[in-house]
């Protein structure tokens, strides 16, 4: 996924190409979204969010080492 995005409505298409269940959490600036159910291997889900300019943390709640910082401009 990109490290930077334009502010506004965004759709994250989250594809699980691994062998374990993953989730996708976006946190920051009043936003805290994740999938109700994990994304299974070989499955994909779409998350629609409206992001204001700021810094967001992207994490997988199932795996502590999976994190990214997203900058929205
Ligand atoms: Cu994970």
Coordinates of C-alpha atoms and ligand atoms in Angstrom, one line a residue:
X1 CA 0.0 0.0 0.0
X2 CA 1.1 3.6 -0.5
X3 CA 2.7 5.6 2.2
X4 CA 0.9 8.8 1.1
X5 CA -2.7 9.4 0.0
X6 CA -4.8 12.4 -1.0
X7 CA -7.4 13.4 1.5
X8 CA -11.0 12.3 0.9
X9 CA -12.8 9.1 0.3
X10 CA -10.6 6.1 -0.1
X11 CA -11.2 2.4 -0.7
X12 CA -8.6 0.1 0.6
X13 CA -8.7 -3.3 -1.2
X14 CA -7.2 -5.7 1.3
X15 CA -6.1 -9.0 -0.2
X16 CA -4.8 -11.7 2.0
X17 CA -2.1 -13.5 0.0
X18 CA -0.8 -15.2 3.1
X19 CA -1.7 -18.4 4.9
X20 CA -3.1 -16.8 8.1
X21 CA -6.1 -14.7 8.9
X22 CA -5.4 -11.0 8.9
X23 CA -7.3 -7.9 9.7
X24 CA -6.8 -4.3 8.6
X25 CA -7.1 -1.4 11.1
X26 CA -6.8 2.3 10.3
X27 CA -6.4 4.6 13.3
X28 CA -5.8 8.3 13.6
X29 CA -7.6 11.7 13.6
X30 CA -10.9 10.3 15.0
X31 CA -10.9 7.3 12.6
X32 CA -10.7 3.8 14.0
X33 CA -11.9 1.3 11.5
X34 CA -11.3 -2.4 11.1
X35 CA -13.1 -5.3 9.5
X36 CA -15.7 -7.0 11.7
X37 CA -14.3 -10.4 10.5
X38 CA -10.8 -11.2 9.6
X39 CA -9.8 -11.6 6.0
X40 CA -9.1 -15.3 5.3
X41 CA -6.3 -16.5 3.1
X42 CA -6.9 -15.9 -0.6
X43 CA -9.9 -13.7 0.3
X44 CA -10.2 -9.9 0.0
X45 CA -12.3 -7.2 1.5
X46 CA -12.8 -3.5 0.7
X47 CA -12.8 -0.8 3.4
X48 CA -14.2 2.6 2.6
X49 CA -13.0 5.4 4.7
X50 CA -13.0 9.2 4.5
X51 CA -9.6 10.5 5.6
X52 CA -8.7 14.0 6.5
X53 CA -5.2 15.2 6.2
X54 CA -3.0 13.8 9.0
X55 CA -1.0 10.7 10.0
X56 CA -2.7 7.3 10.4
X57 CA -1.5 4.0 11.7
X58 CA -2.3 1.0 9.7
X59 CA -2.0 -2.3 11.6
X60 CA -3.1 -5.9 11.6
X61 CA -4.5 -6.5 15.1
X62 CA -3.6 -10.2 14.7
X63 CA 0.1 -9.5 14.1
X64 CA 2.0 -6.9 16.1
X65 CA 4.8 -6.7 13.6
X66 CA 2.5 -5.6 10.8
X67 CA 2.3 -1.9 10.9
X68 CA 2.6 1.0 8.5
X69 CA 2.3 4.7 8.8
X70 CA 0.1 6.5 6.3
X71 CA 0.3 10.2 5.6
X72 CA -2.8 11.9 4.2
X73 CA -2.3 15.3 2.6
Ligands
LIG1 CU1 -2.0 -10.2 10.3

